[in-house]
PDB file of C-alpha atoms and ligand atoms in Angstrom:
ATOM      1  CA  UNK A  94     -11.106  -3.098 -33.364  1.00 46.00           C
ATOM      2  CA  UNK A  95     -11.322   0.228 -35.499  1.00 49.00           C
ATOM      3  CA  UNK A  96      -9.193   2.803 -34.434  1.00 51.00           C
ATOM      4  CA  UNK A  97     -11.465   5.538 -33.663  1.00 50.00           C
ATOM      5  CA  UNK A  98      -9.591   8.246 -31.101  1.00 50.00           C
ATOM      6  CA  UNK A  99     -12.656   8.030 -28.725  1.00 71.00           C
ATOM      7  CA  UNK A 100     -10.596   8.218 -25.771  1.00 79.00           C
ATOM      8  CA  UNK A 101      -8.915  11.732 -25.335  1.00 83.00           C
ATOM      9  CA  UNK A 102      -6.168  11.460 -22.737  1.00 90.00           C
ATOM     10  CA  UNK A 103      -4.777  14.257 -20.722  1.00 93.00           C
ATOM     11  CA  UNK A 104      -0.885  13.464 -20.681  1.00 95.00           C
ATOM     12  CA  UNK A 105      -0.048  15.693 -18.047  1.00 95.00           C
ATOM     13  CA  UNK A 106      -2.549  14.323 -15.608  1.00 94.00           C
ATOM     14  CA  UNK A 107      -1.277  10.683 -16.645  1.00 95.00           C
ATOM     15  CA  UNK A 108       1.928  12.001 -15.663  1.00 96.00           C
ATOM     16  CA  UNK A 109       0.993  13.003 -12.288  1.00 95.00           C
ATOM     17  CA  UNK A 110      -0.779   9.500 -11.838  1.00 95.00           C
ATOM     18  CA  UNK A 111       2.673   7.675 -12.811  1.00 96.00           C
ATOM     19  CA  UNK A 112       4.666  10.011 -10.661  1.00 96.00           C
ATOM     20  CA  UNK A 113       2.189   9.432  -7.563  1.00 96.00           C
ATOM     21  CA  UNK A 114       2.723   5.776  -8.083  1.00 96.00           C
ATOM     22  CA  UNK A 115       6.384   6.241  -8.087  1.00 96.00           C
ATOM     23  CA  UNK A 116       6.177   8.082  -4.555  1.00 96.00           C
ATOM     24  CA  UNK A 117       3.822   5.193  -3.230  1.00 96.00           C
ATOM     25  CA  UNK A 118       6.158   2.460  -4.685  1.00 97.00           C
ATOM     26  CA  UNK A 119       9.197   4.500  -3.118  1.00 96.00           C
ATOM     27  CA  UNK A 120       7.643   4.441   0.426  1.00 95.00           C
ATOM     28  CA  UNK A 121       7.095   0.793   0.264  1.00 96.00           C
ATOM     29  CA  UNK A 122      10.544   0.292  -0.739  1.00 96.00           C
ATOM     30  CA  UNK A 123      11.800   2.064   2.835  1.00 96.00           C
ATOM     31  CA  UNK A 124      10.060  -0.844   4.703  1.00 96.00           C
ATOM     32  CA  UNK A 125      12.623  -3.384   3.600  1.00 95.00           C
ATOM     33  CA  UNK A 126      15.984  -2.057   4.603  1.00 94.00           C
ATOM     34  CA  UNK A 127      16.655  -5.066   6.042  1.00 95.00           C
ATOM     35  CA  UNK A 128      16.211  -6.897   2.612  1.00 95.00           C
ATOM     36  CA  UNK A 129      18.229  -5.415   0.273  1.00 95.00           C
ATOM     37  CA  UNK A 130      17.609  -7.464  -2.644  1.00 95.00           C
ATOM     38  CA  UNK A 131      13.772  -6.674  -2.380  1.00 94.00           C
ATOM     39  CA  UNK A 132      14.511  -3.387  -1.918  1.00 96.00           C
ATOM     40  CA  UNK A 133      16.691  -2.811  -4.793  1.00 96.00           C
ATOM     41  CA  UNK A 134      13.915  -4.280  -6.831  1.00 96.00           C
ATOM     42  CA  UNK A 135      11.084  -1.977  -5.374  1.00 97.00           C
ATOM     43  CA  UNK A 136      13.286   1.057  -6.044  1.00 96.00           C
ATOM     44  CA  UNK A 137      13.855  -0.169  -9.541  1.00 96.00           C
ATOM     45  CA  UNK A 138       9.984  -0.264  -9.585  1.00 97.00           C
ATOM     46  CA  UNK A 139       9.536   3.053  -8.447  1.00 97.00           C
ATOM     47  CA  UNK A 140      11.822   4.531 -10.972  1.00 96.00           C
ATOM     48  CA  UNK A 141       9.994   2.716 -13.861  1.00 97.00           C
ATOM     49  CA  UNK A 142       7.266   4.810 -12.590  1.00 97.00           C
ATOM     50  CA  UNK A 143       9.243   8.110 -12.599  1.00 96.00           C
ATOM     51  CA  UNK A 144      10.021   7.099 -16.245  1.00 97.00           C
ATOM     52  CA  UNK A 145       6.471   6.679 -17.194  1.00 97.00           C
ATOM     53  CA  UNK A 146       5.775  10.080 -15.863  1.00 96.00           C
ATOM     54  CA  UNK A 147       8.274  11.575 -18.157  1.00 96.00           C
ATOM     55  CA  UNK A 148       7.117   9.828 -21.209  1.00 96.00           C
ATOM     56  CA  UNK A 149       3.901  11.382 -20.533  1.00 96.00           C
ATOM     57  CA  UNK A 150       5.073  14.918 -19.470  1.00 96.00           C
ATOM     58  CA  UNK A 151       7.260  15.058 -22.370  1.00 96.00           C
ATOM     59  CA  UNK A 152       4.045  14.242 -24.731  1.00 96.00           C
ATOM     60  CA  UNK A 153       2.138  17.052 -22.938  1.00 96.00           C
ATOM     61  CA  UNK A 154       4.779  19.218 -23.301  1.00 95.00           C
ATOM     62  CA  UNK A 155       5.392  18.651 -26.988  1.00 95.00           C
ATOM     63  CA  UNK A 156       1.678  19.051 -27.534  1.00 94.00           C
ATOM     64  CA  UNK A 157       2.142  22.356 -25.633  1.00 93.00           C
ATOM     65  CA  UNK A 158      -0.605  21.099 -23.180  1.00 89.00           C
ATOM     66  CA  UNK A 159       0.985  21.752 -19.954  1.00 91.00           C
ATOM     67  CA  UNK A 160      -1.521  23.296 -17.348  1.00 92.00           C
ATOM     68  CA  UNK A 161      -0.217  25.390 -14.469  1.00 92.00           C
ATOM     69  CA  UNK A 162      -0.828  22.746 -11.601  1.00 89.00           C
ATOM     70  CA  UNK A 163       1.512  22.733  -8.747  1.00 87.00           C
ATOM     71  CA  UNK A 164       3.137  19.341  -8.160  1.00 88.00           C
ATOM     72  CA  UNK A 165       1.754  18.545  -4.916  1.00 88.00           C
ATOM     73  CA  UNK A 166      -1.698  19.564  -5.804  1.00 89.00           C
ATOM     74  CA  UNK A 167      -1.467  17.426  -9.049  1.00 90.00           C
ATOM     75  CA  UNK A 168       0.303  14.743  -7.452  1.00 91.00           C
ATOM     76  CA  UNK A 169      -2.614  14.452  -4.589  1.00 89.00           C
ATOM     77  CA  UNK A 170      -5.810  15.702  -6.386  1.00 87.00           C
ATOM     78  CA  UNK A 171      -4.881  14.144 -10.048  1.00 90.00           C
ATOM     79  CA  UNK A 172      -2.152  11.380  -9.195  1.00 91.00           C
ATOM     80  CA  UNK A 173      -4.354   9.776  -6.762  1.00 89.00           C
ATOM     81  CA  UNK A 174      -2.560  10.385  -3.538  1.00 90.00           C
ATOM     82  CA  UNK A 175      -5.608  11.700  -1.942  1.00 87.00           C
ATOM     83  CA  UNK A 176      -7.358   8.116  -2.263  1.00 87.00           C
ATOM     84  CA  UNK A 177      -4.210   6.139  -1.727  1.00 91.00           C
ATOM     85  CA  UNK A 178      -3.261   4.098   1.481  1.00 91.00           C
ATOM     86  CA  UNK A 179      -0.197   5.627   1.414  1.00 92.00           C
ATOM     87  CA  UNK A 180       1.609   6.948   3.416  1.00 92.00           C
ATOM     88  CA  UNK A 181       1.103   3.513   5.016  1.00 94.00           C
ATOM     89  CA  UNK A 182       3.082   1.356   7.576  1.00 94.00           C
ATOM     90  CA  UNK A 183       4.797  -2.024   7.483  1.00 95.00           C
ATOM     91  CA  UNK A 184       2.144  -4.080   9.533  1.00 95.00           C
ATOM     92  CA  UNK A 185      -0.194  -3.142   6.351  1.00 96.00           C
ATOM     93  CA  UNK A 186       2.125  -4.884   3.900  1.00 95.00           C
ATOM     94  CA  UNK A 187      -0.344  -7.331   2.443  1.00 96.00           C
ATOM     95  CA  UNK A 188      -2.752  -4.489   2.112  1.00 96.00           C
ATOM     96  CA  UNK A 189      -0.677  -2.130   0.202  1.00 96.00           C
ATOM     97  CA  UNK A 190       0.937  -4.742  -1.795  1.00 97.00           C
ATOM     98  CA  UNK A 191      -2.282  -5.577  -2.739  1.00 96.00           C
ATOM     99  CA  UNK A 192      -3.478  -1.927  -3.727  1.00 96.00           C
ATOM    100  CA  UNK A 193      -0.202  -1.634  -5.737  1.00 97.00           C
ATOM    101  CA  UNK A 194      -0.698  -5.045  -7.862  1.00 96.00           C
ATOM    102  CA  UNK A 195      -4.569  -3.945  -8.357  1.00 96.00           C
ATOM    103  CA  UNK A 196      -3.178  -0.701  -9.573  1.00 95.00           C
ATOM    104  CA  UNK A 197      -0.586  -2.589 -12.004  1.00 96.00           C
ATOM    105  CA  UNK A 198      -3.757  -4.778 -13.283  1.00 95.00           C
ATOM    106  CA  UNK A 199      -5.513  -1.452 -13.708  1.00 94.00           C
ATOM    107  CA  UNK A 200      -2.681   0.214 -15.878  1.00 94.00           C
ATOM    108  CA  UNK A 201      -2.191  -2.983 -18.162  1.00 95.00           C
ATOM    109  CA  UNK A 202      -6.023  -2.832 -18.846  1.00 93.00           C
ATOM    110  CA  UNK A 203      -5.962   0.962 -19.707  1.00 93.00           C
ATOM    111  CA  UNK A 204      -2.990   0.605 -21.914  1.00 94.00           C
ATOM    112  CA  UNK A 205      -5.003  -2.116 -23.752  1.00 93.00           C
ATOM    113  CA  UNK A 206      -7.745   0.578 -24.175  1.00 91.00           C
ATOM    114  CA  UNK A 207      -5.362   3.275 -25.161  1.00 93.00           C
ATOM    115  CA  UNK A 208      -3.931   0.776 -28.011  1.00 93.00           C
ATOM    116  CA  UNK A 209      -7.192   0.388 -29.261  1.00 91.00           C
ATOM    117  CA  UNK A 210      -7.812   3.941 -29.500  1.00 91.00           C
ATOM    118  CA  UNK A 211      -4.589   5.685 -30.799  1.00 93.00           C
ATOM    119  CA  UNK A 212      -2.798   5.044 -33.684  1.00 93.00           C
ATOM    120  CA  UNK A 213      -0.007   7.622 -33.425  1.00 95.00           C
ATOM    121  CA  UNK A 214       3.480   5.672 -33.319  1.00 95.00           C
ATOM    122  CA  UNK A 215       5.143   7.497 -30.646  1.00 95.00           C
ATOM    123  CA  UNK A 216       2.159   6.897 -28.122  1.00 96.00           C
ATOM    124  CA  UNK A 217       2.092   3.022 -29.339  1.00 96.00           C
ATOM    125  CA  UNK A 218       5.450   2.641 -28.445  1.00 95.00           C
ATOM    126  CA  UNK A 219       5.351   4.571 -25.238  1.00 96.00           C
ATOM    127  CA  UNK A 220       2.475   2.101 -24.183  1.00 96.00           C
ATOM    128  CA  UNK A 221       4.211  -0.890 -25.229  1.00 96.00           C
ATOM    129  CA  UNK A 222       7.387  -0.277 -23.208  1.00 96.00           C
ATOM    130  CA  UNK A 223       4.766   0.632 -20.289  1.00 97.00           C
ATOM    131  CA  UNK A 224       2.788  -2.448 -20.641  1.00 96.00           C
ATOM    132  CA  UNK A 225       6.238  -4.672 -20.376  1.00 96.00           C
ATOM    133  CA  UNK A 226       7.006  -2.693 -17.098  1.00 97.00           C
ATOM    134  CA  UNK A 227       3.669  -3.178 -15.502  1.00 97.00           C
ATOM    135  CA  UNK A 228       3.418  -6.895 -16.149  1.00 97.00           C
ATOM    136  CA  UNK A 229       7.053  -6.953 -14.539  1.00 97.00           C
ATOM    137  CA  UNK A 230       5.464  -5.006 -11.536  1.00 97.00           C
ATOM    138  CA  UNK A 231       2.571  -7.233 -11.217  1.00 97.00           C
ATOM    139  CA  UNK A 232       4.560 -10.365 -11.542  1.00 97.00           C
ATOM    140  CA  UNK A 233       6.883  -9.082  -8.715  1.00 97.00           C
ATOM    141  CA  UNK A 234       4.160  -8.105  -6.473  1.00 97.00           C
ATOM    142  CA  UNK A 235       2.479 -11.376  -7.086  1.00 97.00           C
ATOM    143  CA  UNK A 236       5.382 -13.333  -6.382  1.00 97.00           C
ATOM    144  CA  UNK A 237       6.067 -11.555  -3.136  1.00 96.00           C
ATOM    145  CA  UNK A 238       2.305 -11.721  -2.218  1.00 97.00           C
ATOM    146  CA  UNK A 239       2.405 -15.463  -2.696  1.00 97.00           C
ATOM    147  CA  UNK A 240       4.803 -15.889   0.089  1.00 97.00           C
ATOM    148  CA  UNK A 241       1.932 -14.502   2.526  1.00 97.00           C
ATOM    149  CA  UNK A 242      -1.323 -16.012   3.744  1.00 95.00           C
ATOM    150  CA  UNK A 243      -3.491 -16.849   0.803  1.00 94.00           C
ATOM    151  CA  UNK A 244      -6.622 -15.973   1.962  1.00 94.00           C
ATOM    152  CA  UNK A 245      -5.739 -12.521   3.292  1.00 94.00           C
ATOM    153  CA  UNK A 246      -4.137 -11.785   0.150  1.00 95.00           C
ATOM    154  CA  UNK A 247      -7.135 -12.813  -2.000  1.00 93.00           C
ATOM    155  CA  UNK A 248      -9.615 -10.693   0.273  1.00 94.00           C
ATOM    156  CA  UNK A 249      -7.329  -7.717   0.035  1.00 94.00           C
ATOM    157  CA  UNK A 250      -7.047  -7.911  -3.688  1.00 94.00           C
ATOM    158  CA  UNK A 251     -10.702  -8.015  -3.900  1.00 92.00           C
ATOM    159  CA  UNK A 252     -11.035  -4.938  -1.228  1.00 91.00           C
ATOM    160  CA  UNK A 253      -8.932  -2.844  -3.332  1.00 93.00           C
ATOM    161  CA  UNK A 254     -10.645  -3.700  -6.737  1.00 90.00           C
ATOM    162  CA  UNK A 255     -13.811  -2.662  -5.160  1.00 86.00           C
ATOM    163  CA  UNK A 256     -12.508   0.263  -3.624  1.00 86.00           C
ATOM    164  CA  UNK A 257     -11.165   1.270  -7.055  1.00 84.00           C
ATOM    165  CA  UNK A 258     -14.478   0.796  -8.840  1.00 79.00           C
ATOM    166  CA  UNK A 259     -16.064   2.721  -6.086  1.00 74.00           C
ATOM    167  CA  UNK A 260     -14.041   5.698  -6.505  1.00 74.00           C
ATOM    168  CA  UNK A 261     -14.087   5.593 -10.156  1.00 72.00           C
ATOM    169  CA  UNK A 262     -17.834   6.038  -9.902  1.00 64.00           C
ATOM    170  CA  UNK A 263     -17.235   8.915  -7.639  1.00 63.00           C
ATOM    171  CA  UNK A 264     -14.757  11.027  -9.842  1.00 57.00           C
ATOM    172  CA  UNK A 265     -15.750  11.546 -13.074  1.00 45.00           C
ATOM    173  CA  UNK A 266     -13.175  14.187 -14.046  1.00 44.00           C
ATOM    174  CA  UNK A 267      -9.908  13.080 -12.567  1.00 42.00           C
ATOM    175  CA  UNK A 268      -9.868  15.985  -9.997  1.00 38.00           C
ATOM    176  CA  UNK A 269     -11.694  15.016  -6.748  1.00 42.00           C
ATOM    177  CA  UNK A 270     -13.241  17.728  -4.784  1.00 44.00           C
ATOM    178  CA  UNK A 271     -10.879  18.014  -1.666  1.00 42.00           C
ATOM    179  CA  UNK A 272     -11.048  20.513   0.683  1.00 42.00           C
ATOM    180  CA  UNK A 273      -8.256  22.952   0.756  1.00 49.00           C
ATOM    181  CA  UNK A 274      -7.729  21.865   4.687  1.00 52.00           C
ATOM    182  CA  UNK A 275      -7.609  18.302   4.115  1.00 54.00           C
ATOM    183  CA  UNK A 276      -5.401  19.147   0.947  1.00 53.00           C
ATOM    184  CA  UNK A 277      -2.677  20.941   3.140  1.00 57.00           C
ATOM    185  CA  UNK A 278      -2.861  18.376   5.706  1.00 60.00           C
ATOM    186  CA  UNK A 279      -1.930  15.587   3.057  1.00 57.00           C
ATOM    187  CA  UNK A 280       0.998  17.687   1.473  1.00 58.00           C
ATOM    188  CA  UNK A 281       2.255  18.220   4.892  1.00 61.00           C
ATOM    189  CA  UNK A 282       1.952  14.186   5.664  1.00 59.00           C
ATOM    190  CA  UNK A 283       3.483  13.323   2.644  1.00 56.00           C
ATOM    191  CA  UNK A 284       6.446  15.490   2.869  1.00 54.00           C
ATOM    192  CA  UNK A 285       6.960  14.058   6.054  1.00 58.00           C
ATOM    193  CA  UNK A 286       7.535  10.965   4.507  1.00 51.00           C
ATOM    194  CA  UNK A 287       9.405  12.284   1.422  1.00 51.00           C
ATOM    195  CA  UNK A 288      11.670  15.191   2.361  1.00 47.00           C
ATOM    196  CA  UNK A 289      11.270  17.372  -1.164  1.00 46.00           C
ATOM    197  CA  UNK A 290      14.707  17.090  -1.939  1.00 44.00           C
ATOM    198  CA  UNK A 291      14.614  13.741  -2.663  1.00 44.00           C
ATOM    199  CA  UNK A 292      12.120  14.030  -5.541  1.00 44.00           C
ATOM    200  CA  UNK A 293      13.083  17.747  -6.210  1.00 42.00           C
ATOM    201  CA  UNK A 294       9.251  18.016  -6.153  1.00 40.00           C
ATOM    202  CA  UNK A 295       8.748  21.938  -5.891  1.00 42.00           C
ATOM    203  CA  UNK A 296       6.176  23.824  -7.056  1.00 42.00           C
ATOM    204  CA  UNK A 297       6.838  24.037 -10.627  1.00 43.00           C
ATOM    205  CA  UNK A 298       6.158  21.718 -13.275  1.00 44.00           C
ATOM    206  CA  UNK A 299       9.896  20.865 -14.179  1.00 47.00           C
ATOM    207  CA  UNK A 300      10.463  18.306 -11.519  1.00 48.00           C
ATOM    208  CA  UNK A 301      10.154  15.495 -13.994  1.00 47.00           C
ATOM    209  CA  UNK A 302      13.320  15.811 -15.514  1.00 50.00           C
ATOM    210  CA  UNK A 303      14.796  15.948 -12.329  1.00 52.00           C
ATOM    211  CA  UNK A 304      13.282  12.896 -10.948  1.00 49.00           C
ATOM    212  CA  UNK A 305      14.479  10.963 -13.738  1.00 49.00           C
ATOM    213  CA  UNK A 306      18.009  11.993 -13.255  1.00 50.00           C
ATOM    214  CA  UNK A 307      17.934  10.843  -9.873  1.00 51.00           C
ATOM    215  CA  UNK A 308      17.904   7.143 -11.133  1.00 46.00           C
ATOM    216  CA  UNK A 309      21.636   6.844 -10.564  1.00 47.00           C
ATOM    217  CA  UNK A 310      20.900   8.222  -6.869  1.00 44.00           C
ATOM    218  CA  UNK A 311      18.296   5.730  -6.119  1.00 44.00           C
ATOM    219  CA  UNK A 312      19.564   2.377  -7.775  1.00 36.00           C
TER     220      UNK A 312
HETATM  221 FE1  FE2 B 211       3.445   3.231 -14.418  1.00 90.53          FE
HETATM  222 FE1  FE2 B 212       3.852  -0.116 -12.260  1.00 90.53          FE
END
């Protein structure tokens, strides 16, 4: 296919999306305290998402395209936490793993579209790395899901695919129209689960670097 630059991406927004996905995966890891091997894999998955976030943040920074968006607002409204099943409960394990799995499939498809539309070497290299990571994540999640009830898994995957299609149709821009009250409520809820100190998620735009440096602490 001809590379025609039809797709115009907002790197900072993408960086919020990856960061939000890191938070979701991190919460999933909290449910596996008694299974250290699995928990370690999930934490590595979360760190991959932070790394992806950092790639995009750096792209935005390099292009001088950083907008003044606070981290919580960016994560919720742009990153997708407002539509996410997270924070969640261990009893919803099949559902949240299916949600994460569908998210990985979407990320892989999205990467393919980007590769068709961009010819910039740096961008292509980043998406090549991300593609491998997301394929690993999808494989890991599917391995785990395959130990669960097959019909429930299939239904759950289908349900999350449908929900994504529905929300895609409803949000043309990436920003959903959340009322301030709802937003405040979500911020509180999220930080109940994730104390700010873990991700150094403050109201500034410099937290990506710090999340990356936290790698050692988490793995
Ligand atoms: Fe990712
Ligand atoms: Fe992923």
